[in-house]
Coordinates of C-alpha atoms in Angstrom, one line a residue:
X886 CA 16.3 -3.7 41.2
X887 CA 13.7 -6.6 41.5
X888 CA 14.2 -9.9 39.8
X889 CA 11.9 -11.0 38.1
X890 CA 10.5 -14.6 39.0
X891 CA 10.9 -17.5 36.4
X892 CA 7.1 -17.1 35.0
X893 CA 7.4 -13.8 34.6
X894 CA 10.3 -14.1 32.8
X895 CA 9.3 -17.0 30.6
X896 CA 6.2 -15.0 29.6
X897 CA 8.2 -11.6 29.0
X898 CA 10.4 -14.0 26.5
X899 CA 6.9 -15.6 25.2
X900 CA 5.7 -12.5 24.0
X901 CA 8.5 -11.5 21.8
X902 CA 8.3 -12.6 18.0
X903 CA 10.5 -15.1 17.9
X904 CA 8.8 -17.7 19.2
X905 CA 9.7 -21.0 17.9
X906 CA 11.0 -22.7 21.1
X907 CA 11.9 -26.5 21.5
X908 CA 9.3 -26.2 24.3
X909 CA 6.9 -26.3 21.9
X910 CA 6.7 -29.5 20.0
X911 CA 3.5 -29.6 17.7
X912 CA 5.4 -25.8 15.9
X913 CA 8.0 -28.2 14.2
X914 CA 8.0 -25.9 11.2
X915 CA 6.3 -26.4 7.8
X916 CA 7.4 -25.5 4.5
X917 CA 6.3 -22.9 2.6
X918 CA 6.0 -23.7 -0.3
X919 CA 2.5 -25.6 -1.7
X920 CA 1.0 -23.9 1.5
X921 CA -1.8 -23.0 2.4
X922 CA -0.6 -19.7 3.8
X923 CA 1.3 -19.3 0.8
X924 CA -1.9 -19.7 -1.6
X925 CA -3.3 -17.1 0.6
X926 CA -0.8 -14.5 0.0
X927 CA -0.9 -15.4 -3.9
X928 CA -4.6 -14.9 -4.1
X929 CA -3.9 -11.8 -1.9
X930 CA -1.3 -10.3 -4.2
X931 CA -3.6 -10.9 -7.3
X932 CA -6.4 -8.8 -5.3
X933 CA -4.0 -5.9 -4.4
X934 CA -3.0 -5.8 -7.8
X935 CA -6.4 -5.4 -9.5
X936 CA -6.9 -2.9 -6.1
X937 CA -3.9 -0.7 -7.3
X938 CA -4.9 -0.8 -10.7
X939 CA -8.6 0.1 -10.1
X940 CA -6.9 3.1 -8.1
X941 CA -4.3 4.6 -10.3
X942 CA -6.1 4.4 -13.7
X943 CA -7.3 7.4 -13.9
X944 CA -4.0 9.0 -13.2
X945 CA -3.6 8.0 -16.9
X946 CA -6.9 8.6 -18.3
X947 CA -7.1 11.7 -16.9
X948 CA -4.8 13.0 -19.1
X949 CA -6.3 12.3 -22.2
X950 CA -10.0 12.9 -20.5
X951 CA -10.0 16.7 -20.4
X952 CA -9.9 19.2 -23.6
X953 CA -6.6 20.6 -25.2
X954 CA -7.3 24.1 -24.7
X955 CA -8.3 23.4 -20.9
X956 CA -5.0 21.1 -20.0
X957 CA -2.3 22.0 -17.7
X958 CA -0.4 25.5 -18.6
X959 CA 2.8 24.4 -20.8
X960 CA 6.3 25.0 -19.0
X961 CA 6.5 29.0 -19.7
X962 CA 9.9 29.9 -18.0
X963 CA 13.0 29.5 -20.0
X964 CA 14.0 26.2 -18.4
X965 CA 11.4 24.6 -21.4
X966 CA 11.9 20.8 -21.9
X967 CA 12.2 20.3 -25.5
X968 CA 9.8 17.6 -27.1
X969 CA 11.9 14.8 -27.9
X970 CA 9.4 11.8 -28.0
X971 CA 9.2 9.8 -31.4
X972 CA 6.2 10.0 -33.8
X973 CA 4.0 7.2 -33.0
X974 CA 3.6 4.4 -35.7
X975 CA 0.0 4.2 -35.3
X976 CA -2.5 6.7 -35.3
X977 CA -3.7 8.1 -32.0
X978 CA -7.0 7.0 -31.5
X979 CA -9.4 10.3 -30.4
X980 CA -12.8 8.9 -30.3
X981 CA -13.3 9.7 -26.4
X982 CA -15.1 12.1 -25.3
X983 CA -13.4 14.9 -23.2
X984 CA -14.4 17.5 -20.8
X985 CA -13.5 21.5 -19.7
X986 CA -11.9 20.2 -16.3
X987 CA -9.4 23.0 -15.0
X988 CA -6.2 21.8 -13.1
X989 CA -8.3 22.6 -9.5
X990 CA -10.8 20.7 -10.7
X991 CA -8.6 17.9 -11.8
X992 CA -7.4 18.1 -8.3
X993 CA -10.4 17.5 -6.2
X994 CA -11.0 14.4 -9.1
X995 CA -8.0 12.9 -8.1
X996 CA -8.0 13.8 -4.2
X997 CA -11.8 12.5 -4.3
X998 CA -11.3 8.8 -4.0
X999 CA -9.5 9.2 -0.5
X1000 CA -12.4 11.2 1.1
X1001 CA -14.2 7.9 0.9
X1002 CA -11.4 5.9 1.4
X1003 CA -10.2 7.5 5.0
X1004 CA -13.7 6.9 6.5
X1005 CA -13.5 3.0 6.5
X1006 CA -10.5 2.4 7.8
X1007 CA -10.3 1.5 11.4
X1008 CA -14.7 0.4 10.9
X1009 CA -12.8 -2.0 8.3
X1010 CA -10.1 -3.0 10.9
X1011 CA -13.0 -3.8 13.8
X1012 CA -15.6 -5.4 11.2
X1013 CA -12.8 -7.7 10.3
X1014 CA -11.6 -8.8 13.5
X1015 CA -15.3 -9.2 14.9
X1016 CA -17.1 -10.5 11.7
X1017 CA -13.7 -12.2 9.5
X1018 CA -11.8 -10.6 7.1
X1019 CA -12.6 -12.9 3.9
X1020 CA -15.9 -11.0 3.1
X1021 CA -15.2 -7.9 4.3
X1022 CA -12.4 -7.6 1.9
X1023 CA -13.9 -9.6 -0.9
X1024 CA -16.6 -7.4 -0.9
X1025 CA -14.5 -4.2 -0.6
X1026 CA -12.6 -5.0 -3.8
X1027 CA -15.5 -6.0 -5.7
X1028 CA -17.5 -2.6 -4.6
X1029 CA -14.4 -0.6 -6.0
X1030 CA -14.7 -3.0 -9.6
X1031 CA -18.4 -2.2 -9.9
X1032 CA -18.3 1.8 -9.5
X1033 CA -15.3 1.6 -11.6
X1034 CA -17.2 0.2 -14.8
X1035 CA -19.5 2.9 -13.8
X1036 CA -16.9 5.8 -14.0
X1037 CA -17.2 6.8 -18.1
X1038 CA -21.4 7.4 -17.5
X1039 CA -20.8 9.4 -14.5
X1040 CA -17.6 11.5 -16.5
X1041 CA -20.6 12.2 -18.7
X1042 CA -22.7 13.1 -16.4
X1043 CA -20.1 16.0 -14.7
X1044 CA -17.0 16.2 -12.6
X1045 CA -19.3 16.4 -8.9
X1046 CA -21.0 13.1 -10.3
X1047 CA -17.7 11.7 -11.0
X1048 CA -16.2 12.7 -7.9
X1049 CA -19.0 11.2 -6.0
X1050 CA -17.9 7.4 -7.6
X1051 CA -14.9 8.2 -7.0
X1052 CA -15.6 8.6 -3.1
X1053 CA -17.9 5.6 -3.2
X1054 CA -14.8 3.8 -4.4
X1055 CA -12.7 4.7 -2.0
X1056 CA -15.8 3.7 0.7
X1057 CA -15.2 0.0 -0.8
X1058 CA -11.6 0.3 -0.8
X1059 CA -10.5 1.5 2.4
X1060 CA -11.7 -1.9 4.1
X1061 CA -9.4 -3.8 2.5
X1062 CA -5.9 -3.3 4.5
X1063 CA -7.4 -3.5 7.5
X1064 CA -9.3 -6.7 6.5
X1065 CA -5.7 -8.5 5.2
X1066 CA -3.9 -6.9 7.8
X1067 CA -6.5 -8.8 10.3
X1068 CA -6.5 -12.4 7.9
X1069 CA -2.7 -12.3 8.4
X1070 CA -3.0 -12.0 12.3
X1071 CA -4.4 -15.3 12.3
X1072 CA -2.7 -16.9 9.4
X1073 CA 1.2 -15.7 9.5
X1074 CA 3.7 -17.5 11.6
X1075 CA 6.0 -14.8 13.7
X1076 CA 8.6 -15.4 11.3
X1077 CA 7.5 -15.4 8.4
X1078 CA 5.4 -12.1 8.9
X1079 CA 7.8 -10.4 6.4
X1080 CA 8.0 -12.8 3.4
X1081 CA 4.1 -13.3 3.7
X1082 CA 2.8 -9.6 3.9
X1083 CA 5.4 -8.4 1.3
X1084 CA 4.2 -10.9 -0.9
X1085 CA 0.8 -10.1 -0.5
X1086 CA 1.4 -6.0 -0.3
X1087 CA 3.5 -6.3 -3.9
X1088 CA 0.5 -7.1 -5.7
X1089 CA 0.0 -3.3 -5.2
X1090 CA 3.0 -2.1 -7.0
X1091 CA 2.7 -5.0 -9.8
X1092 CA -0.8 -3.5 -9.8
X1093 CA 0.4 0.1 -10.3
X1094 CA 3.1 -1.2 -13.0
X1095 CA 1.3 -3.3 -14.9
X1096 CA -1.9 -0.5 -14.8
X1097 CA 0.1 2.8 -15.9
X1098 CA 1.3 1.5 -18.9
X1099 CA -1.7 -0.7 -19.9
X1100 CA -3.9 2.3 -19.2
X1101 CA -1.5 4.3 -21.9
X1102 CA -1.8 2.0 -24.4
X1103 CA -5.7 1.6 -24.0
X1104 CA -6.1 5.3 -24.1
X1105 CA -3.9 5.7 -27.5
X1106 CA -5.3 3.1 -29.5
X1107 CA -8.7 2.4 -28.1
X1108 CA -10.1 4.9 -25.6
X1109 CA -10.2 6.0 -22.3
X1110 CA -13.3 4.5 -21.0
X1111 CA -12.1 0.9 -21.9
X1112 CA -9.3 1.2 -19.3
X1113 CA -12.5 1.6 -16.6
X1114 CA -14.1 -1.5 -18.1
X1115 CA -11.3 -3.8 -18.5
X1116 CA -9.9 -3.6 -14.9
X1117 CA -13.4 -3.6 -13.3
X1118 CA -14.9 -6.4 -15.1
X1119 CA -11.2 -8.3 -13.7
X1120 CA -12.2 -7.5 -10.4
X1121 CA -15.9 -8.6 -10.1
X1122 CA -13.6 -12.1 -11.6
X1123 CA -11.2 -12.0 -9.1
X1124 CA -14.1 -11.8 -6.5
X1125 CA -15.6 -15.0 -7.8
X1126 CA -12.3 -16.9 -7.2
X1127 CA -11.2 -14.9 -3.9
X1128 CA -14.5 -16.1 -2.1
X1129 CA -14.6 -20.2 -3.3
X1130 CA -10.2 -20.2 -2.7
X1131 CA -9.8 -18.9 0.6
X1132 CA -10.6 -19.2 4.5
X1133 CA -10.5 -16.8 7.3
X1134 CA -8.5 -18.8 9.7
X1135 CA -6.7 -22.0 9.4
X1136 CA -8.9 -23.5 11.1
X1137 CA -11.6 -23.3 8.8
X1138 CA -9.6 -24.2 5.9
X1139 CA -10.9 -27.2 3.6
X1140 CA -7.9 -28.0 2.4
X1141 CA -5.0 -27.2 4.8
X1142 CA -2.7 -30.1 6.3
X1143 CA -3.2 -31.4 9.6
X1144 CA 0.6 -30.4 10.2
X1145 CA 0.3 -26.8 8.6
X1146 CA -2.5 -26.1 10.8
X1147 CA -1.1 -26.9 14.0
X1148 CA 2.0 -25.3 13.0
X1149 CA 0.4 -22.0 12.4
X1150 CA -1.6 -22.3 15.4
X1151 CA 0.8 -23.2 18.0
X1152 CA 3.5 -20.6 16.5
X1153 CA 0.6 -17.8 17.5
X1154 CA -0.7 -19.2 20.8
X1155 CA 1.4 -17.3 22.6
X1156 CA 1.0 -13.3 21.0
X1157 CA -2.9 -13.5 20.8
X1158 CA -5.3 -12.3 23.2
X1159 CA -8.4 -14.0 24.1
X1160 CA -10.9 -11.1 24.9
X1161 CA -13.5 -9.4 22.9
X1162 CA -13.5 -6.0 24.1
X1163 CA -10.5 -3.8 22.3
X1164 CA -8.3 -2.1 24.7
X1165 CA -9.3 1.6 22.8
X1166 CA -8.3 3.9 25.5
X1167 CA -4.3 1.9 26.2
X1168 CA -3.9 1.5 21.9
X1169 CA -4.3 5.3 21.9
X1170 CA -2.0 5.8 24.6
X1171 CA 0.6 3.7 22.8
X1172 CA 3.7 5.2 21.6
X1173 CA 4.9 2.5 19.6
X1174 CA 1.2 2.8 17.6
X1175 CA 2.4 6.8 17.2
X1176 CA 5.7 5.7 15.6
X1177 CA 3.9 4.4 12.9
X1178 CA 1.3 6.8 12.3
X1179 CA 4.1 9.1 11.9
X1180 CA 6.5 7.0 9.5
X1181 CA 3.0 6.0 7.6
X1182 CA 1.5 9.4 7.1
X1183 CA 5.1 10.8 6.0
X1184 CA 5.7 7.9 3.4
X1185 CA 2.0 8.1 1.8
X1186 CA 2.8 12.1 1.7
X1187 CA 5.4 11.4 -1.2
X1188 CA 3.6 7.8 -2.4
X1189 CA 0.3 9.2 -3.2
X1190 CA 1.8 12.6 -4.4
X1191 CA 3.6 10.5 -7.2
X1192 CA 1.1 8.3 -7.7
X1193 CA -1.2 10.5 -8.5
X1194 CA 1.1 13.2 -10.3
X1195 CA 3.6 11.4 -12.1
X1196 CA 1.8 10.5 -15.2
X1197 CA 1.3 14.8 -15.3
X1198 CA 5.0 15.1 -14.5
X1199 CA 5.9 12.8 -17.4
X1200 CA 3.7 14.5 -19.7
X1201 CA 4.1 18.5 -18.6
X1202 CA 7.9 18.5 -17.8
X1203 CA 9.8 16.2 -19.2
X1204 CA 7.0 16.2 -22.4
X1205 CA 6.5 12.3 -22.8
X1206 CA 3.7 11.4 -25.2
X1207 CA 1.0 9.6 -23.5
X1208 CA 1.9 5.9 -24.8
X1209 CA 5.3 6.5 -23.6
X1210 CA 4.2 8.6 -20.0
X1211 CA 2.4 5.1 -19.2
X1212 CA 5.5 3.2 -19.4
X1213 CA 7.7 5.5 -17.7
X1214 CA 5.4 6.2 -15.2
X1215 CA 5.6 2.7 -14.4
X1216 CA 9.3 1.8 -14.0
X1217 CA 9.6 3.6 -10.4
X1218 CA 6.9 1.1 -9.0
X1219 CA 8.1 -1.7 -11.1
X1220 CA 11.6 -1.4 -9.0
X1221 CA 9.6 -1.1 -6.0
X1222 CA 7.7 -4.3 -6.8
X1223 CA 11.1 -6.2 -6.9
X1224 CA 12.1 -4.1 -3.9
X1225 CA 9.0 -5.4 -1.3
X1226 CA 9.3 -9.1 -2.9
X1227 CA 13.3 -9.0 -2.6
X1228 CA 13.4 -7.2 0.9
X1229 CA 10.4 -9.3 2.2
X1230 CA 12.8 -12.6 2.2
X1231 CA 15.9 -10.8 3.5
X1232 CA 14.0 -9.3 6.6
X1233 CA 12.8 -13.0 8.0
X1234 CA 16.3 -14.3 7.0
X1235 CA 17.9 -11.8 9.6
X1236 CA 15.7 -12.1 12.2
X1237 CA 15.6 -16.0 12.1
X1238 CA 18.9 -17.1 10.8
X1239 CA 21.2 -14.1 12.3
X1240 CA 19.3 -13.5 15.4
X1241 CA 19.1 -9.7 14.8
X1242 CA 15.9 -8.3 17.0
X1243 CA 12.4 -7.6 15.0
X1244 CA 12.9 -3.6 15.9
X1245 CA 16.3 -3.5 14.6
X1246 CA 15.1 -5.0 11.3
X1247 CA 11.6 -2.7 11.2
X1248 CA 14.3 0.2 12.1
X1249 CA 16.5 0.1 9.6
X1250 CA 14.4 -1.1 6.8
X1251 CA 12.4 2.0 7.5
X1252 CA 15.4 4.6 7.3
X1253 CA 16.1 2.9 4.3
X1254 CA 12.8 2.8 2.9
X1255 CA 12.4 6.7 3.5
X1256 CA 15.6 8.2 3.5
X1257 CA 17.1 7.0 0.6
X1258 CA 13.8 7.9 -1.4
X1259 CA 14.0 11.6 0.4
X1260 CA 17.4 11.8 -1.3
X1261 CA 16.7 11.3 -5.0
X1262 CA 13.5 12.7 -4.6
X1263 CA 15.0 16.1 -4.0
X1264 CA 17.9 15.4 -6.4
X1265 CA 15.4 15.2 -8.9
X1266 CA 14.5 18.8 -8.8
X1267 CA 17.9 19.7 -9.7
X1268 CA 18.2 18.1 -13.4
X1269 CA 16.0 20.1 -15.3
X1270 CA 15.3 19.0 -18.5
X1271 CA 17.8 16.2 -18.6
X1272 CA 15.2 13.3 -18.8
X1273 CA 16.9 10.0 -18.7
X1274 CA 18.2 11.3 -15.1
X1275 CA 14.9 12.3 -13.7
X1276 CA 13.6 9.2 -14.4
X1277 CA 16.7 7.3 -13.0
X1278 CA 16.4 9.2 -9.8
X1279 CA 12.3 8.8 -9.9
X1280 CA 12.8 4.8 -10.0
X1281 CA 15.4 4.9 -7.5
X1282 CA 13.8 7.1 -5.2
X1283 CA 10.7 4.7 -5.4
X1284 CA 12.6 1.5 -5.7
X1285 CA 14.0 2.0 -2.2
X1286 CA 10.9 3.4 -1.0
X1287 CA 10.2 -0.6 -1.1
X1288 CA 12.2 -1.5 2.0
X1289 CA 9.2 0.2 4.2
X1290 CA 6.9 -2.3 3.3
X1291 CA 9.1 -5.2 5.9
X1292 CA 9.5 -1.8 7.9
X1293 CA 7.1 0.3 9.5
X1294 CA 4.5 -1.4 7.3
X1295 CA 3.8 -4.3 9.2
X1296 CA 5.0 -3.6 12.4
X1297 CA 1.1 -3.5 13.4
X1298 CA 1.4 -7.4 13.5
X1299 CA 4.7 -7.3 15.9
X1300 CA 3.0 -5.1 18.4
X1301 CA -0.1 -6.0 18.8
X1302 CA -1.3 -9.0 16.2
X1303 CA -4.5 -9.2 17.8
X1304 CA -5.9 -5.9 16.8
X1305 CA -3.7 -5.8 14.3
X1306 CA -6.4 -4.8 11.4
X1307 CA -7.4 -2.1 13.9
X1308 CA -3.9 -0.5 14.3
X1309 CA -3.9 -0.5 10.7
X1310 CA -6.8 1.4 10.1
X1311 CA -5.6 3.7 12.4
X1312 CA -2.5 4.3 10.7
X1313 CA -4.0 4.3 7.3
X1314 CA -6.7 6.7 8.8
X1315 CA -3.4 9.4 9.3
X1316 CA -1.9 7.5 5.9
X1317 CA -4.8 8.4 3.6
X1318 CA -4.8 12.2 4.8
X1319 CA -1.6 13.0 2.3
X1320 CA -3.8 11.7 -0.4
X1321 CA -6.3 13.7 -0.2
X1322 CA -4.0 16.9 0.4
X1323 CA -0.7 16.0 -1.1
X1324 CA -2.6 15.9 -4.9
X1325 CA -4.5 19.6 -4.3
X1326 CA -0.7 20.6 -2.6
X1327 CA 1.1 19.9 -5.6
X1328 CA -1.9 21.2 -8.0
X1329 CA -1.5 24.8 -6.3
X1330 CA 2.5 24.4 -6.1
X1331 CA 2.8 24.2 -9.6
X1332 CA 0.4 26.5 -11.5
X1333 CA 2.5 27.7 -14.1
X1334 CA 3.6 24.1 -14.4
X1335 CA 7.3 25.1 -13.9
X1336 CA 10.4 22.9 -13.3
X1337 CA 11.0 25.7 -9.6
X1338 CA 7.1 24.6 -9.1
X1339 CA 8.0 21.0 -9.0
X1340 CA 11.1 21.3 -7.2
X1341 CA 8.8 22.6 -4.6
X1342 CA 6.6 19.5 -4.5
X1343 CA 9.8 17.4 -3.9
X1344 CA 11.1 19.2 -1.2
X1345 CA 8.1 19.0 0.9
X1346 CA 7.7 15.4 0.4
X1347 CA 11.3 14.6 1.1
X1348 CA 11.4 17.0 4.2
X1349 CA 8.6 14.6 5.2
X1350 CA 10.3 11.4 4.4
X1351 CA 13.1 12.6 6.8
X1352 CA 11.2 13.2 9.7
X1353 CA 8.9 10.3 9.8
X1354 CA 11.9 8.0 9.4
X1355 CA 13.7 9.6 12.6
X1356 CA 10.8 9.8 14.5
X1357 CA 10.0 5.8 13.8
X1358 CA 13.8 4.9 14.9
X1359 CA 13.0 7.0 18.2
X1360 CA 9.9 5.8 19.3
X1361 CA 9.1 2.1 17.9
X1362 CA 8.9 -1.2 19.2
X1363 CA 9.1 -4.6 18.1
X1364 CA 7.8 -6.5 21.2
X1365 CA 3.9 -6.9 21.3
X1366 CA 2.8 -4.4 23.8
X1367 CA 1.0 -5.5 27.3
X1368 CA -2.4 -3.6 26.3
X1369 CA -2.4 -6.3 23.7
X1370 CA -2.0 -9.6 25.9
X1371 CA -4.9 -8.6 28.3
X1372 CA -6.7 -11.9 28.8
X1373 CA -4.2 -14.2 27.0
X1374 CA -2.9 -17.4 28.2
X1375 CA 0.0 -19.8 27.0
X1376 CA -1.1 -23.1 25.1
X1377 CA 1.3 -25.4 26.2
X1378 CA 0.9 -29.0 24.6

């Protein structure tokens, strides 16, 4: 067996994650906290949070948007839930208007949004890489505002017209992971890749928890159409603020330290490349890139199935009132919110303070992440009617669905942070696929709207779960690949 030569070996160790060396003197480390890096992530988190919200708001409206006598089919077996929710104290607002929409229909209203939002992912991921991220995802945020204040006229119009904002929505949307994903390439020290991104990411689940509810409570005592208006005229704001607060790289920063910058800099020299082109033909080849499409495309089966379905669940099953499916409907992501934030922190601490390699962490965060959810999931189909457990085992099941986010979910950054916005789109490209089949899926699963229906639905997405989270402890890395360093060269001070 060959030795390798002392260069080669010092740029083998170069290119793993941990690269805060003594040889390099300008990365003495800089706090976190009053960052600049750390503003970035906060003004981040708000935008995924208005993102999430501008997402899963019609999961709620829906509900109350389409006529009694054409809603779902009641539970008809004789496992029926029992109503057991409280009479409101105020009355329930019914000015909205509401339309014949079928449960197909509701479907392909639901799916919609993802048949836009799968086309601009990995465009989103090169656009931000060769252009900057700021705009690109600035401007997809703000897209997905606008057609959402536009969403009650096109309801009124008919379900193709709103199916067709929907998509456009989705268009605007689907730039945005790619874009942050690329921003943080440039902007996260190695090891603090975790605490940054889950920071950042969790706005999406605050998003969703906040949302649900909020969207509930609009609906009962107000209508509908206000929950479109309320969260897209916040993100046209949020737009305003996101363009005049951030930078794309440190380096054009007005505001960063001297010390912060070089910090960042140097703690990245090393896991960059320098060239233009993108190694397309080698990133397809990679297994490591595989691993994750698998464990991404296996998690979003069961995220997007709940996300979209769970406010139906609520209501059809286990017979919550809309005011109260809003707030229960939230509690699983809430946990999960806590989860990414919680799990973020503990991820960097291992790899930094207890030496424990970056693909061990992403490893076993992602078993966790999509076992454990697998397990409640399916022993949720066995409780029937006993409510207080299903939701326990919902929240759980979600909750721990959280540790994938310092998981697979940014392992894009580990293998290659270069074109790490593109690996992302090409993940999310696989990713988004379960939400546009996972909602029509479940739709046909449960026709008669039965508790055996639903039991189905959870069995597929936990079968999933399983399999993505084996396949990603087979196949992934944590080492940025070589078709990722073509062209670079160390910065030594």
């Amino acid at each position: 067996m060959q030795t390798p030569k002392p260069e080669e070996a010092k740029e083998e160790e170069d290119r793993t994650p941990l690269l805060l060396s003594d040889s390099q003197p300008s990365s003495k480390e800089v706090p976190l906290w009053c960052s600049a890096r750390l503003s970035l992530a906060i003004w981040a988190f708000f935008g995924f949070f208005l993102l999430y919200a501008l997402r899963v708001n019609l999961s709620v409206a829906l509900v109350d948007m389409i006529e009694l006598n054409t809603s779902l089919n009641k539970n008809i077996t004789s496992n029926v839930c029992p109503e057991h929710s409280s009479t409101p104290v105020a009355p329930r607002n019914t000015t909205g208007k509401s339309y014949p929409w079928g449960a197909d229909m509701q479907g392909w209203i639901l799916g919609s949004f993802f048949y836009g939002y799968i086309i601009t992912q990995v465009p989103g991921g090169y656009l931000a890489r060769r252009f900057g991220a700021k705009l690109l995802l600035g401007f997809g945020i703000l897209g997905t505002a606008v057609f959402t204040l536009f969403t009650p006229l096109a309801a009124d119009l008919g379900a193709g017209f709103l199916i067709a904002v929907r998509v456009l929505e989705g268009l605007g949307e689907g730039v945005t992971f790619p874009a942050m994903h690329a921003m943080w390439s440039n902007w996260a020290p190695p090891l603090e890749r975790s605490k940054l991104l889950s920071i950042s990411y969790a706005g999406a689940q605050l998003g969703t928890v906040v949302s649900l509810p909020l969207s509930g409570v609009i609906c009962f005592y107000v209508d509908w159409s206000y929950v479109f208006y309320i969260f897209g005229t916040l993100g046209v704001l949020w737009f305003l603020f996101w363009i005049c607060m951030v930078s794309n790289t440190p380096e054009t920063h007005k505001t960063i330290s001297l010390a912060e910058k070089e910090y960042i800099l140097s703690s990245l020299s090393q896991q960059l490349s320098t060239q233009k082109s993108v190694p397309w033909k080698a990133m397809l080849k990679s297994v490591p890139l595989w691993a994750i499409v698998v464990a991404h495309f296996s998690y979003n089966w069961t995220f997007y199935t709940l996300l979209t379905l769970l406010p139906t669940y609520m209501k059809e099953i286990l017979r919550f009132d809309v005011q109260e499916n809003g707030f229960l409907s939230a509690l699983p992501y809430f946990g999960c919110w806590v989860c990414i934030i919680v799990c973020g922190q503990f991820a960097d601490y291992l790899r930094e303070k207890k030496n424990m390699s970056t693909v061990c962490v992403r490893k076993t965060f992602t078993a966790i992440g999509m076992i454990g959810p697998a397990v409640f999931l399916m022993a949720a189909g066995f409780i029937g009617c006993n409510y207080e457990v299903a939701v326990v085992f919902l929240t759980i099941s979600t909750t721990l669905g959280g540790f994938s986010t310092s998981g697979y979910s940014i392992n894009h950054l580990d293998i290659a942070p270069s074109y790490a916005g593109i690996l992302l789109g090409i993940t999310n490209t696989f990713g988004t696929i379960p939400g546009m089949v996972g909602p029509l899926v479940a739709k046909a699963l449960t026709h008669s709207n039965t508790i055996e229906e639903w039991r189905n639905v959870f069995y597929i997405a936990s079968a999933l779960n399983l399999f993505g989270a084996i396949f990603f402890a087979l196949f992934s890395s944590g080492e940025v690949q070589n078709w990722a360093l073509n062209g670079y060269h160390i910065h030594r001070n």
